[in-house]
Amino acid sequence: MRRKLAKIAGHLLEASIDDIVLEAGVAKVAGTDRAVPIANLARAAYHQLHLFNGEIEPGIAESATYDPPGTFSNACHVAIVEVDPETGRVTLEKFLVAEDAGRIINPMIVDGQIHGGIAQGIGNALLEEIVYDATGNVLTTTLADFLPPTAREIPPIELHHLETMSDMTITRAKGVGEGGTIGAPAAVLNAINDALAPFAVEINEMPATPQRIRAALRAAEKR
Amino acid sequence: MSEKRDVVLNINGRDHAVRVEPRRTLADAIREDCGLTGTHIGCEHGVCGACTVLVEGAPVRSCLMFAVQAGGKPIRTVEGLASGDELSVLQRAFMEHHGLQCGFCTPGFLMLVTGVLEREPDIGDEELIDVLASNLCRCTGYQNIIKAVRAAAQELRAK
């Protein structure tokens, strides 16, 4: 970007590109008072290309991408659940997460990513299942059978942030989003198993549907 | 039944004279025949609520209503919420509270809540969650949608 602006300025000021310095909103020839506002360079780049004998590509947009070595966020999830042993129904009372995504650039987006990830994890833990019949046909082909969570199933989520800067990225940020999905199912299942501990029942299959919980409780009663 | 019928759809105060098969859904007619693509079609079986519009002031799954059923009735879609450049109170609340990520479900949520708040301005926070549970969102985990809707309900009540 700097190079391109300097090149344009060099043309407009009839100076060598190496003598152009950019400062305080202008491009100037070092050691002189010859200067042109950067806004004018931008205008020239878009609207006055005839000035440059085809040596300047239109526009001043620059973009670059890079692929940092693996980064991941760390998080700790806690679910508080209520399990009704009569019906097997699980109600999430509250969800708490502390996570570390490195530098938080846009807090609103980071929070949104974590909320969404947790909701997907809760769906995974309690509701969403692709069921096949004995001959391999999918039985859960509609959203009336395959159940993503609604606003009713997702409890208030309390979020805490830690910011440990990452050395692996330019922005010192880490990835965020997946952490919500990965942590939530374990937290929910652990909470359910904790609630069912007095019945000596452990659920190790997701989703922990009322049917599965009741089946486990019935099996425990028979033992 | 494939013979086309003439229907006038009144959308956001403007009449659209369309010629549609009786089996044409209102959602398809709004998008394809009237060119108003703000109404999104998600599941097409009445579960997700992305296609919610207001018909005579009530939230309706436009994928479950035929266009011929809506003839002559006032229909409102997301395109009708803002007045000129000014967003509605609810739209602005969604923006301020980051109540959307990919935005696909947003028109449905906006129309659902607009309809409910007009009919029941004093609706309680818990009842609002029951209302919101009629539509699906895969991105937000609903937290910020709930925040936005509560803020908008409060602002509208204060007016």
mmCIF file of C-alpha atoms in Angstrom:
data_model
loop_
_atom_site.group_PDB
_atom_site.id
_atom_site.type_symbol
_atom_site.label_atom_id
_atom_site.label_comp_id
_atom_site.label_asym_id
_atom_site.label_seq_id
_atom_site.Cartn_x
_atom_site.Cartn_y
_atom_site.Cartn_z
ATOM 1 C CA MET A 1 0.000 0.000 0.000
ATOM 2 C CA ARG A 2 2.739 2.410 1.039
ATOM 3 C CA ARG A 3 4.705 1.501 -2.058
ATOM 4 C CA LYS A 4 1.761 2.036 -4.324
ATOM 5 C CA LEU A 5 0.950 5.426 -2.801
ATOM 6 C CA ALA A 6 4.603 6.406 -3.080
ATOM 7 C CA LYS A 7 4.632 5.351 -6.716
ATOM 8 C CA ILE A 8 1.553 7.472 -7.477
ATOM 9 C CA ALA A 9 3.015 10.389 -5.544
ATOM 10 C CA GLY A 10 6.294 9.984 -7.415
ATOM 11 C CA HIS A 11 4.427 10.412 -10.687
ATOM 12 C CA LEU A 12 2.412 13.400 -9.489
ATOM 13 C CA LEU A 13 5.378 15.162 -7.854
ATOM 14 C CA GLU A 14 7.844 14.153 -10.550
ATOM 15 C CA ALA A 15 10.158 12.599 -7.995
ATOM 16 C CA SER A 16 11.760 9.235 -7.479
ATOM 17 C CA ILE A 17 9.654 6.774 -5.536
ATOM 18 C CA ASP A 18 12.529 6.388 -3.050
ATOM 19 C CA ASP A 19 12.361 10.082 -2.155
ATOM 20 C CA ILE A 20 8.662 10.003 -1.186
ATOM 21 C CA VAL A 21 7.741 9.963 2.491
ATOM 22 C CA LEU A 22 4.237 9.513 3.813
ATOM 23 C CA GLU A 23 3.366 11.513 6.915
ATOM 24 C CA ALA A 24 0.524 13.502 8.473
ATOM 25 C CA GLY A 25 -1.922 12.723 5.678
ATOM 26 C CA VAL A 26 0.355 13.801 2.851
ATOM 27 C CA ALA A 27 2.983 12.327 0.577
ATOM 28 C CA LYS A 28 5.962 14.605 0.188
ATOM 29 C CA VAL A 29 9.335 14.676 -1.403
ATOM 30 C CA ALA A 30 11.856 14.264 1.402
ATOM 31 C CA GLY A 31 13.633 17.467 2.340
ATOM 32 C CA THR A 32 11.340 19.715 0.258
ATOM 33 C CA ASP A 33 7.943 21.347 0.676
ATOM 34 C CA ARG A 34 6.504 19.577 -2.368
ATOM 35 C CA ALA A 35 3.577 17.513 -1.099
ATOM 36 C CA VAL A 36 0.232 16.079 -2.146
ATOM 37 C CA PRO A 37 -2.587 14.939 0.170
ATOM 38 C CA ILE A 38 -3.065 11.165 0.320
ATOM 39 C CA ALA A 39 -6.739 11.697 -0.524
ATOM 40 C CA ASN A 40 -5.589 13.097 -3.885
ATOM 41 C CA LEU A 41 -3.434 10.012 -4.473
ATOM 42 C CA ALA A 42 -6.511 7.863 -3.882
ATOM 43 C CA ARG A 43 -8.590 9.923 -6.271
ATOM 44 C CA ALA A 44 -5.877 9.679 -8.906
ATOM 45 C CA ALA A 45 -5.661 5.903 -8.449
ATOM 46 C CA TYR A 46 -9.327 5.559 -9.317
ATOM 47 C CA HIS A 47 -10.182 8.465 -11.617
ATOM 48 C CA GLN A 48 -7.013 9.850 -13.197
ATOM 49 C CA LEU A 49 -5.228 6.786 -14.492
ATOM 50 C CA HIS A 50 -4.376 8.591 -17.722
ATOM 51 C CA LEU A 51 -1.692 10.410 -15.724
ATOM 52 C CA PHE A 52 0.334 7.253 -15.249
ATOM 53 C CA ASN A 53 0.983 5.882 -18.755
ATOM 54 C CA GLY A 54 -0.434 2.516 -17.727
ATOM 55 C CA GLU A 55 2.195 2.041 -14.998
ATOM 56 C CA ILE A 56 -0.343 2.015 -12.163
ATOM 57 C CA GLU A 57 -3.050 -0.600 -11.681
ATOM 58 C CA PRO A 58 -6.424 0.978 -10.864
ATOM 59 C CA GLY A 59 -7.444 1.287 -7.223
ATOM 60 C CA ILE A 60 -5.494 1.258 -3.967
ATOM 61 C CA ALA A 61 -7.020 -1.747 -2.247
ATOM 62 C CA GLU A 62 -4.506 -4.262 -0.975
ATOM 63 C CA SER A 63 -5.220 -7.534 0.702
ATOM 64 C CA ALA A 64 -3.071 -10.272 2.108
ATOM 65 C CA THR A 65 -3.804 -13.591 3.716
ATOM 66 C CA TYR A 66 -1.693 -15.904 5.766
ATOM 67 C CA ASP A 67 -2.151 -19.237 7.403
ATOM 68 C CA PRO A 68 -0.889 -19.169 10.977
ATOM 69 C CA PRO A 69 0.272 -22.357 12.636
ATOM 70 C CA GLY A 70 -2.527 -23.974 14.648
ATOM 71 C CA THR A 71 -4.189 -21.809 17.246
ATOM 72 C CA PHE A 72 -6.990 -22.820 19.548
ATOM 73 C CA SER A 73 -8.836 -21.233 22.405
ATOM 74 C CA ASN A 74 -9.017 -22.717 25.872
ATOM 75 C CA ALA A 75 -12.252 -22.835 27.794
ATOM 76 C CA CYS A 76 -13.860 -24.220 30.890
ATOM 77 C CA HIS A 77 -17.575 -25.005 30.769
ATOM 78 C CA VAL A 78 -19.954 -25.563 33.662
ATOM 79 C CA ALA A 79 -23.569 -26.653 33.230
ATOM 80 C CA ILE A 80 -26.183 -26.621 35.957
ATOM 81 C CA VAL A 81 -29.005 -28.987 35.065
ATOM 82 C CA GLU A 82 -32.155 -30.354 36.596
ATOM 83 C CA VAL A 83 -33.100 -33.938 35.742
ATOM 84 C CA ASP A 84 -36.601 -35.229 36.401
ATOM 85 C CA PRO A 85 -36.193 -38.944 37.190
ATOM 86 C CA GLU A 86 -39.900 -39.555 36.546
ATOM 87 C CA THR A 87 -39.823 -38.344 32.948
ATOM 88 C CA GLY A 88 -36.126 -38.244 32.082
ATOM 89 C CA ARG A 89 -36.464 -34.630 31.081
ATOM 90 C CA VAL A 90 -33.353 -32.466 31.408
ATOM 91 C CA THR A 91 -33.689 -28.745 32.002
ATOM 92 C CA LEU A 92 -30.633 -26.530 31.806
ATOM 93 C CA GLU A 93 -30.743 -23.971 34.579
ATOM 94 C CA LYS A 94 -27.597 -22.074 33.795
ATOM 95 C CA PHE A 95 -24.457 -22.330 31.739
ATOM 96 C CA LEU A 96 -21.167 -20.752 32.666
ATOM 97 C CA VAL A 97 -18.059 -20.545 30.528
ATOM 98 C CA ALA A 98 -14.648 -19.002 30.984
ATOM 99 C CA GLU A 99 -12.653 -18.916 27.777
ATOM 100 C CA ASP A 100 -9.430 -17.543 26.442
ATOM 101 C CA ALA A 101 -9.390 -16.506 22.811
ATOM 102 C CA GLY A 102 -6.223 -14.445 23.068
ATOM 103 C CA ARG A 103 -6.695 -10.837 22.042
ATOM 104 C CA ILE A 104 -10.378 -10.037 21.689
ATOM 105 C CA ILE A 105 -10.748 -7.810 18.655
ATOM 106 C CA ASN A 106 -14.546 -7.480 18.539
ATOM 107 C CA PRO A 107 -16.045 -8.532 21.900
ATOM 108 C CA MET A 108 -19.585 -8.681 20.522
ATOM 109 C CA ILE A 109 -18.604 -11.150 17.822
ATOM 110 C CA VAL A 110 -16.542 -13.267 20.223
ATOM 111 C CA ASP A 111 -19.473 -13.489 22.650
ATOM 112 C CA GLY A 112 -21.810 -14.362 19.775
ATOM 113 C CA GLN A 113 -19.516 -17.120 18.555
ATOM 114 C CA ILE A 114 -19.326 -18.658 22.013
ATOM 115 C CA HIS A 115 -23.089 -18.398 22.604
ATOM 116 C CA GLY A 116 -23.748 -20.065 19.272
ATOM 117 C CA GLY A 117 -21.168 -22.771 19.851
ATOM 118 C CA ILE A 118 -22.618 -23.599 23.245
ATOM 119 C CA ALA A 119 -26.119 -23.801 21.783
ATOM 120 C CA GLN A 120 -24.873 -26.278 19.187
ATOM 121 C CA GLY A 121 -23.133 -28.266 21.899
ATOM 122 C CA ILE A 122 -26.302 -28.316 24.012
ATOM 123 C CA GLY A 123 -28.257 -29.479 20.962
ATOM 124 C CA ASN A 124 -25.687 -32.225 20.528
ATOM 125 C CA ALA A 125 -25.919 -33.223 24.194
ATOM 126 C CA LEU A 126 -29.688 -33.262 24.534
ATOM 127 C CA LEU A 127 -31.563 -33.201 21.240
ATOM 128 C CA GLU A 128 -29.901 -33.665 17.900
ATOM 129 C CA GLU A 129 -29.567 -37.168 16.535
ATOM 130 C CA ILE A 130 -29.572 -38.705 13.079
ATOM 131 C CA VAL A 131 -31.557 -41.908 13.524
ATOM 132 C CA TYR A 132 -31.492 -44.759 10.996
ATOM 133 C CA ASP A 133 -33.870 -47.697 10.755
ATOM 134 C CA ALA A 134 -32.645 -51.287 10.483
ATOM 135 C CA THR A 135 -32.343 -51.036 6.709
ATOM 136 C CA GLY A 136 -30.347 -47.829 6.779
ATOM 137 C CA ASN A 137 -33.065 -45.298 6.006
ATOM 138 C CA VAL A 138 -32.733 -41.970 7.770
ATOM 139 C CA LEU A 139 -35.706 -41.433 10.040
ATOM 140 C CA THR A 140 -34.868 -37.886 11.125
ATOM 141 C CA THR A 141 -35.153 -36.080 7.816
ATOM 142 C CA THR A 142 -37.094 -33.001 8.919
ATOM 143 C CA LEU A 143 -36.640 -30.355 11.570
ATOM 144 C CA ALA A 144 -39.679 -31.857 13.292
ATOM 145 C CA ASP A 145 -37.657 -35.062 13.883
ATOM 146 C CA PHE A 146 -34.115 -33.752 14.089
ATOM 147 C CA LEU A 147 -34.357 -31.150 16.811
ATOM 148 C CA PRO A 148 -32.057 -28.147 16.944
ATOM 149 C CA PRO A 149 -32.447 -26.279 20.228
ATOM 150 C CA THR A 150 -34.818 -23.313 20.465
ATOM 151 C CA ALA A 151 -34.699 -20.255 22.707
ATOM 152 C CA ARG A 152 -36.525 -22.377 25.313
ATOM 153 C CA GLU A 153 -33.756 -24.966 25.669
ATOM 154 C CA ILE A 154 -30.791 -22.626 25.872
ATOM 155 C CA PRO A 155 -30.336 -21.216 29.385
ATOM 156 C CA PRO A 156 -28.787 -17.851 30.173
ATOM 157 C CA ILE A 157 -25.066 -18.158 29.417
ATOM 158 C CA GLU A 158 -22.601 -16.415 31.721
ATOM 159 C CA LEU A 159 -19.357 -15.631 29.938
ATOM 160 C CA HIS A 160 -15.953 -14.756 31.322
ATOM 161 C CA HIS A 161 -12.951 -13.852 29.204
ATOM 162 C CA LEU A 162 -9.260 -14.317 29.784
ATOM 163 C CA GLU A 163 -6.873 -12.768 27.301
ATOM 164 C CA THR A 164 -3.604 -14.651 26.984
ATOM 165 C CA MET A 165 -1.926 -13.210 23.921
ATOM 166 C CA SER A 166 -1.013 -15.782 21.317
ATOM 167 C CA ASP A 167 2.518 -15.785 19.886
ATOM 168 C CA MET A 168 1.305 -17.686 16.860
ATOM 169 C CA THR A 169 -0.666 -14.926 15.114
ATOM 170 C CA ILE A 170 -0.067 -11.363 13.995
ATOM 171 C CA THR A 171 -3.112 -10.087 15.869
ATOM 172 C CA ARG A 172 -2.266 -12.225 18.931
ATOM 173 C CA ALA A 173 -5.826 -13.557 18.746
ATOM 174 C CA LYS A 174 -6.701 -17.248 18.762
ATOM 175 C CA GLY A 175 -9.558 -19.061 17.108
ATOM 176 C CA VAL A 176 -12.895 -18.912 18.867
ATOM 177 C CA GLY A 177 -16.220 -20.597 18.211
ATOM 178 C CA GLU A 178 -15.412 -24.271 18.060
ATOM 179 C CA GLY A 179 -14.546 -24.097 21.749
ATOM 180 C CA GLY A 180 -18.186 -23.553 22.593
ATOM 181 C CA THR A 181 -19.344 -26.570 20.649
ATOM 182 C CA ILE A 182 -16.625 -28.873 21.908
ATOM 183 C CA GLY A 183 -16.862 -28.083 25.606
ATOM 184 C CA ALA A 184 -20.614 -27.934 26.047
ATOM 185 C CA PRO A 185 -21.632 -31.582 25.494
ATOM 186 C CA ALA A 186 -19.162 -32.875 28.077
ATOM 187 C CA ALA A 187 -20.278 -30.277 30.625
ATOM 188 C CA VAL A 188 -23.955 -31.118 30.088
ATOM 189 C CA LEU A 189 -23.429 -34.902 30.244
ATOM 190 C CA ASN A 190 -21.250 -34.593 33.350
ATOM 191 C CA ALA A 191 -23.928 -32.506 35.016
ATOM 192 C CA ILE A 192 -26.605 -35.060 34.132
ATOM 193 C CA ASN A 193 -24.484 -37.897 35.485
ATOM 194 C CA ASP A 194 -23.819 -35.939 38.641
ATOM 195 C CA ALA A 195 -27.567 -35.427 39.072
ATOM 196 C CA LEU A 196 -28.197 -39.143 38.496
ATOM 197 C CA ALA A 197 -25.401 -40.312 40.785
ATOM 198 C CA PRO A 198 -27.815 -41.194 43.646
ATOM 199 C CA PHE A 199 -29.454 -43.688 41.251
ATOM 200 C CA ALA A 200 -26.088 -45.219 40.294
ATOM 201 C CA VAL A 201 -26.787 -44.359 36.667
ATOM 202 C CA GLU A 202 -24.344 -43.048 34.089
ATOM 203 C CA ILE A 203 -25.306 -41.807 30.634
ATOM 204 C CA ASN A 204 -22.506 -42.169 28.101
ATOM 205 C CA GLU A 205 -24.436 -41.798 24.870
ATOM 206 C CA MET A 206 -25.590 -38.586 23.249
ATOM 207 C CA PRO A 207 -28.060 -37.095 22.940
ATOM 208 C CA ALA A 208 -29.213 -37.710 26.497
ATOM 209 C CA THR A 209 -32.868 -37.939 25.527
ATOM 210 C CA PRO A 210 -35.644 -38.600 28.065
ATOM 211 C CA GLN A 211 -35.957 -42.104 26.563
ATOM 212 C CA ARG A 212 -32.284 -42.896 27.183
ATOM 213 C CA ILE A 213 -32.338 -41.509 30.705
ATOM 214 C CA ARG A 214 -35.529 -43.412 31.588
ATOM 215 C CA ALA A 215 -34.138 -46.623 30.086
ATOM 216 C CA ALA A 216 -30.989 -46.277 32.185
ATOM 217 C CA LEU A 217 -33.034 -45.575 35.328
ATOM 218 C CA ARG A 218 -35.293 -48.569 34.658
ATOM 219 C CA ALA A 219 -32.275 -50.802 34.134
ATOM 220 C CA ALA A 220 -30.792 -49.546 37.410
ATOM 221 C CA GLU A 221 -34.026 -50.276 39.285
ATOM 222 C CA LYS A 222 -33.900 -53.889 38.106
ATOM 223 C CA ARG A 223 -30.348 -54.421 39.272
ATOM 224 C CA MET B 1 -55.584 -27.857 -9.928
ATOM 225 C CA SER B 2 -52.709 -26.524 -11.955
ATOM 226 C CA GLU B 3 -54.872 -23.879 -13.608
ATOM 227 C CA LYS B 4 -53.513 -20.480 -12.668
ATOM 228 C CA ARG B 5 -55.558 -18.009 -10.669
ATOM 229 C CA ASP B 6 -55.391 -14.236 -10.534
ATOM 230 C CA VAL B 7 -54.617 -12.978 -7.053
ATOM 231 C CA VAL B 8 -53.841 -9.547 -5.719
ATOM 232 C CA LEU B 9 -51.292 -9.681 -2.901
ATOM 233 C CA ASN B 10 -51.172 -6.511 -0.865
ATOM 234 C CA ILE B 11 -47.627 -6.447 0.511
ATOM 235 C CA ASN B 12 -46.392 -3.559 2.652
ATOM 236 C CA GLY B 13 -49.263 -1.415 1.379
ATOM 237 C CA ARG B 14 -48.642 -2.069 -2.292
ATOM 238 C CA ASP B 15 -50.768 -4.275 -4.547
ATOM 239 C CA HIS B 16 -49.057 -6.992 -6.577
ATOM 240 C CA ALA B 17 -51.312 -8.586 -9.187
ATOM 241 C CA VAL B 18 -49.954 -12.096 -9.744
ATOM 242 C CA ARG B 19 -51.091 -15.181 -11.586
ATOM 243 C CA VAL B 20 -50.266 -18.323 -9.659
ATOM 244 C CA GLU B 21 -51.154 -21.970 -9.402
ATOM 245 C CA PRO B 22 -53.362 -22.708 -6.388
ATOM 246 C CA ARG B 23 -50.558 -24.823 -4.917
ATOM 247 C CA ARG B 24 -48.103 -21.908 -4.965
ATOM 248 C CA THR B 25 -47.052 -21.116 -1.415
ATOM 249 C CA LEU B 26 -47.273 -17.568 -0.165
ATOM 250 C CA ALA B 27 -43.515 -17.691 0.487
ATOM 251 C CA ASP B 28 -42.753 -18.576 -3.125
ATOM 252 C CA ALA B 29 -45.211 -15.986 -4.433
ATOM 253 C CA ILE B 30 -43.681 -13.236 -2.279
ATOM 254 C CA ARG B 31 -40.159 -14.111 -3.423
ATOM 255 C CA GLU B 32 -40.604 -15.268 -7.002
ATOM 256 C CA ASP B 33 -43.701 -13.449 -8.235
ATOM 257 C CA CYS B 34 -43.374 -10.208 -6.272
ATOM 258 C CA GLY B 35 -39.561 -10.114 -6.152
ATOM 259 C CA LEU B 36 -39.386 -9.479 -2.408
ATOM 260 C CA THR B 37 -36.556 -11.771 -1.403
ATOM 261 C CA GLY B 38 -36.179 -10.484 2.156
ATOM 262 C CA THR B 39 -38.512 -13.277 3.262
ATOM 263 C CA HIS B 40 -36.313 -16.367 3.539
ATOM 264 C CA ILE B 41 -37.312 -19.952 3.002
ATOM 265 C CA GLY B 42 -35.653 -22.417 5.348
ATOM 266 C CA CYS B 43 -37.223 -25.791 6.068
ATOM 267 C CA GLU B 44 -40.353 -25.457 3.908
ATOM 268 C CA HIS B 45 -42.357 -27.457 6.404
ATOM 269 C CA GLY B 46 -43.344 -24.922 8.990
ATOM 270 C CA VAL B 47 -40.749 -25.617 11.673
ATOM 271 C CA CYS B 48 -37.951 -23.077 11.332
ATOM 272 C CA GLY B 49 -39.940 -19.863 10.980
ATOM 273 C CA ALA B 50 -37.487 -18.159 8.591
ATOM 274 C CA CYS B 51 -40.390 -17.392 6.238
ATOM 275 C CA THR B 52 -42.569 -15.714 8.877
ATOM 276 C CA VAL B 53 -44.590 -12.750 7.562
ATOM 277 C CA LEU B 54 -47.554 -10.868 8.995
ATOM 278 C CA VAL B 55 -50.951 -11.524 7.456
ATOM 279 C CA GLU B 56 -53.659 -9.269 8.880
ATOM 280 C CA GLY B 57 -51.193 -8.448 11.690
ATOM 281 C CA ALA B 58 -50.621 -12.055 12.769
ATOM 282 C CA PRO B 59 -47.343 -13.947 12.294
ATOM 283 C CA VAL B 60 -47.782 -16.640 9.643
ATOM 284 C CA ARG B 61 -45.434 -19.277 8.229
ATOM 285 C CA SER B 62 -45.629 -18.214 4.618
ATOM 286 C CA CYS B 63 -44.414 -21.670 3.502
ATOM 287 C CA LEU B 64 -47.568 -23.171 5.001
ATOM 288 C CA MET B 65 -50.036 -20.750 3.442
ATOM 289 C CA PHE B 66 -51.054 -20.702 -0.189
ATOM 290 C CA ALA B 67 -50.789 -17.421 -2.037
ATOM 291 C CA VAL B 68 -54.462 -17.681 -3.041
ATOM 292 C CA GLN B 69 -55.396 -17.771 0.655
ATOM 293 C CA ALA B 70 -53.707 -14.427 1.246
ATOM 294 C CA GLY B 71 -55.394 -12.616 -1.647
ATOM 295 C CA GLY B 72 -56.723 -9.199 -0.632
ATOM 296 C CA LYS B 73 -55.358 -9.442 2.909
ATOM 297 C CA PRO B 74 -52.723 -6.994 4.164
ATOM 298 C CA ILE B 75 -49.354 -8.755 4.213
ATOM 299 C CA ARG B 76 -46.210 -7.326 5.790
ATOM 300 C CA THR B 77 -42.684 -8.505 5.105
ATOM 301 C CA VAL B 78 -39.278 -7.467 6.406
ATOM 302 C CA GLU B 79 -38.955 -4.948 3.571
ATOM 303 C CA GLY B 80 -41.786 -2.969 5.157
ATOM 304 C CA LEU B 81 -40.243 -2.548 8.617
ATOM 305 C CA ALA B 82 -37.945 0.401 8.046
ATOM 306 C CA SER B 83 -39.326 3.781 7.066
ATOM 307 C CA GLY B 84 -36.945 5.039 4.417
ATOM 308 C CA ASP B 85 -33.450 4.918 5.864
ATOM 309 C CA GLU B 86 -34.719 4.643 9.417
ATOM 310 C CA LEU B 87 -34.749 1.149 10.874
ATOM 311 C CA SER B 88 -37.626 0.076 13.094
ATOM 312 C CA VAL B 89 -36.976 -0.006 16.839
ATOM 313 C CA LEU B 90 -36.703 -3.797 16.673
ATOM 314 C CA GLN B 91 -34.335 -3.802 13.694
ATOM 315 C CA ARG B 92 -32.087 -1.294 15.416
ATOM 316 C CA ALA B 93 -32.121 -3.367 18.615
ATOM 317 C CA PHE B 94 -31.013 -6.455 16.644
ATOM 318 C CA MET B 95 -28.130 -4.445 15.219
ATOM 319 C CA GLU B 96 -27.087 -2.904 18.544
ATOM 320 C CA HIS B 97 -27.232 -6.205 20.460
ATOM 321 C CA HIS B 98 -25.641 -8.318 17.710
ATOM 322 C CA GLY B 99 -28.845 -10.340 17.472
ATOM 323 C CA LEU B 100 -27.746 -11.995 14.262
ATOM 324 C CA GLN B 101 -24.714 -13.652 12.751
ATOM 325 C CA CYS B 102 -25.396 -15.117 9.318
ATOM 326 C CA GLY B 103 -28.739 -13.321 9.160
ATOM 327 C CA PHE B 104 -30.715 -16.071 7.466
ATOM 328 C CA CYS B 105 -33.292 -16.436 10.255
ATOM 329 C CA THR B 106 -33.423 -12.701 10.984
ATOM 330 C CA PRO B 107 -36.365 -11.663 8.745
ATOM 331 C CA GLY B 108 -38.479 -14.383 10.333
ATOM 332 C CA PHE B 109 -37.556 -13.360 13.875
ATOM 333 C CA LEU B 110 -38.173 -9.692 13.072
ATOM 334 C CA MET B 111 -41.635 -10.351 11.683
ATOM 335 C CA LEU B 112 -42.557 -12.781 14.459
ATOM 336 C CA VAL B 113 -41.596 -10.306 17.166
ATOM 337 C CA THR B 114 -43.015 -7.267 15.370
ATOM 338 C CA GLY B 115 -46.381 -9.026 15.178
ATOM 339 C CA VAL B 116 -46.307 -10.148 18.787
ATOM 340 C CA LEU B 117 -45.214 -6.798 20.236
ATOM 341 C CA GLU B 118 -47.932 -4.970 18.307
ATOM 342 C CA ARG B 119 -50.578 -7.318 19.643
ATOM 343 C CA GLU B 120 -49.173 -7.751 23.162
ATOM 344 C CA PRO B 121 -46.954 -4.775 24.019
ATOM 345 C CA ASP B 122 -46.881 -5.737 27.707
ATOM 346 C CA ILE B 123 -45.780 -9.319 27.120
ATOM 347 C CA GLY B 124 -43.517 -10.596 29.899
ATOM 348 C CA ASP B 125 -39.906 -11.696 29.496
ATOM 349 C CA GLU B 126 -40.706 -15.380 29.989
ATOM 350 C CA GLU B 127 -43.592 -15.336 27.519
ATOM 351 C CA LEU B 128 -41.289 -13.636 25.019
ATOM 352 C CA ILE B 129 -38.948 -16.625 25.233
ATOM 353 C CA ASP B 130 -41.876 -18.931 24.493
ATOM 354 C CA VAL B 131 -42.658 -16.801 21.451
ATOM 355 C CA LEU B 132 -39.023 -16.815 20.281
ATOM 356 C CA ALA B 133 -38.934 -20.601 20.673
ATOM 357 C CA SER B 134 -41.199 -20.846 17.638
ATOM 358 C CA ASN B 135 -38.334 -19.920 15.303
ATOM 359 C CA LEU B 136 -34.910 -21.520 14.867
ATOM 360 C CA CYS B 137 -31.522 -19.835 14.799
ATOM 361 C CA ARG B 138 -28.356 -21.878 14.331
ATOM 362 C CA CYS B 139 -25.781 -19.162 14.964
ATOM 363 C CA THR B 140 -26.568 -16.982 17.938
ATOM 364 C CA GLY B 141 -27.551 -19.383 20.710
ATOM 365 C CA TYR B 142 -30.500 -16.950 21.078
ATOM 366 C CA GLN B 143 -28.803 -14.946 23.852
ATOM 367 C CA ASN B 144 -28.470 -11.765 21.842
ATOM 368 C CA ILE B 145 -31.822 -12.195 20.096
ATOM 369 C CA ILE B 146 -33.450 -12.311 23.527
ATOM 370 C CA LYS B 147 -31.474 -9.239 24.608
ATOM 371 C CA ALA B 148 -32.459 -7.340 21.463
ATOM 372 C CA VAL B 149 -36.130 -8.244 21.738
ATOM 373 C CA ARG B 150 -36.344 -7.321 25.426
ATOM 374 C CA ALA B 151 -34.636 -3.992 24.727
ATOM 375 C CA ALA B 152 -36.988 -3.248 21.837
ATOM 376 C CA ALA B 153 -40.060 -4.220 23.878
ATOM 377 C CA GLN B 154 -38.924 -1.874 26.632
ATOM 378 C CA GLU B 155 -38.232 0.978 24.240
ATOM 379 C CA LEU B 156 -41.593 0.548 22.521
ATOM 380 C CA ARG B 157 -43.416 0.527 25.864
ATOM 381 C CA ALA B 158 -41.645 3.728 26.914
ATOM 382 C CA LYS B 159 -42.811 5.523 23.758
#
